[in-house]
């Protein structure tokens, strides 16, 4: 009975695996949220408006 017990113990020992610590990848931090000023000039929106106007003019002329 001791022989079987020892064999079982050896088999268990072989199955053990060493887990390596994973390197922690730092996440990029979010920039602080800034409230938009309602009176502020919004470049992106103004550009889009101008592009739409130009597209409409070129499509109607063509």
mmCIF file of C-alpha atoms in Angstrom:
data_model
loop_
_atom_site.group_PDB
_atom_site.id
_atom_site.type_symbol
_atom_site.label_atom_id
_atom_site.label_comp_id
_atom_site.label_asym_id
_atom_site.label_seq_id
_atom_site.Cartn_x
_atom_site.Cartn_y
_atom_site.Cartn_z
ATOM 1 C CA UNK A 1 0.000 0.000 0.000
ATOM 2 C CA UNK A 2 2.903 2.342 0.698
ATOM 3 C CA UNK A 3 4.223 1.797 -2.835
ATOM 4 C CA UNK A 4 1.006 2.995 -4.452
ATOM 5 C CA UNK A 5 0.876 5.967 -2.160
ATOM 6 C CA UNK A 6 4.403 7.030 -3.160
ATOM 7 C CA UNK A 7 3.668 6.610 -6.882
ATOM 8 C CA UNK A 8 0.576 8.763 -6.572
ATOM 9 C CA UNK A 9 2.585 11.430 -4.748
ATOM 10 C CA UNK A 10 5.261 11.485 -7.475
ATOM 11 C CA UNK A 11 2.627 11.807 -10.213
ATOM 12 C CA UNK A 12 1.025 14.719 -8.408
ATOM 13 C CA UNK A 13 4.387 16.433 -8.095
ATOM 14 C CA UNK A 14 4.972 16.250 -11.868
ATOM 15 C CA UNK A 15 1.684 17.979 -12.640
ATOM 16 C CA UNK A 16 2.585 21.088 -10.660
ATOM 17 C CA UNK A 17 3.470 24.055 -12.808
ATOM 18 C CA UNK A 18 5.063 27.292 -11.769
ATOM 19 C CA UNK A 19 2.969 30.294 -12.660
ATOM 20 C CA UNK A 20 4.978 33.351 -13.602
ATOM 21 C CA UNK A 21 3.822 36.772 -12.518
ATOM 22 C CA UNK A 22 2.344 38.722 -15.400
ATOM 23 C CA UNK A 23 3.857 42.110 -16.009
ATOM 24 C CA UNK A 24 1.368 44.869 -15.292
ATOM 25 C CA UNK A 25 0.804 47.110 -18.288
ATOM 26 C CA UNK A 26 -0.043 50.644 -17.134
ATOM 27 C CA UNK A 27 -3.284 51.971 -18.591
ATOM 28 C CA UNK A 28 -3.262 55.455 -20.102
ATOM 29 C CA UNK A 29 -5.012 57.885 -17.793
ATOM 30 C CA UNK A 30 -8.044 59.814 -18.964
ATOM 31 C CA UNK A 31 -7.590 63.569 -19.252
ATOM 32 C CA UNK A 32 -9.633 65.652 -16.805
ATOM 33 C CA UNK A 33 -13.106 66.470 -18.089
ATOM 34 C CA UNK A 34 -13.399 70.143 -18.998
ATOM 35 C CA UNK A 35 -16.760 71.848 -19.287
ATOM 36 C CA UNK A 36 -17.282 73.471 -22.678
ATOM 37 C CA UNK A 37 -17.981 77.174 -22.721
ATOM 38 C CA UNK A 38 -21.269 77.689 -24.632
ATOM 39 C CA UNK A 39 -19.936 80.935 -26.156
ATOM 40 C CA UNK A 40 -16.647 79.373 -27.286
ATOM 41 C CA UNK A 41 -15.854 79.115 -31.011
ATOM 42 C CA UNK A 42 -15.957 75.455 -32.035
ATOM 43 C CA UNK A 43 -13.462 74.968 -34.854
ATOM 44 C CA UNK A 44 -14.495 71.413 -35.742
ATOM 45 C CA UNK A 45 -18.208 72.228 -36.071
ATOM 46 C CA UNK A 46 -17.480 75.374 -38.090
ATOM 47 C CA UNK A 47 -15.244 73.394 -40.465
ATOM 48 C CA UNK A 48 -17.997 70.820 -40.998
ATOM 49 C CA UNK A 49 -20.531 73.565 -41.764
ATOM 50 C CA UNK A 50 -18.187 75.143 -44.326
ATOM 51 C CA UNK A 51 -17.491 71.767 -45.965
ATOM 52 C CA UNK A 52 -21.216 71.063 -46.287
ATOM 53 C CA UNK A 53 -21.772 74.476 -47.900
ATOM 54 C CA UNK A 54 -18.930 73.899 -50.371
ATOM 55 C CA UNK A 55 -20.204 70.392 -51.194
ATOM 56 C CA UNK A 56 -23.730 71.703 -51.823
ATOM 57 C CA UNK A 57 -22.428 74.481 -54.083
ATOM 58 C CA UNK A 58 -20.236 72.141 -56.126
ATOM 59 C CA UNK A 59 -22.969 69.497 -56.475
ATOM 60 C CA UNK A 60 -25.588 72.053 -57.581
ATOM 61 C CA UNK A 61 -23.192 73.652 -60.117
ATOM 62 C CA UNK A 62 -21.978 70.328 -61.542
#
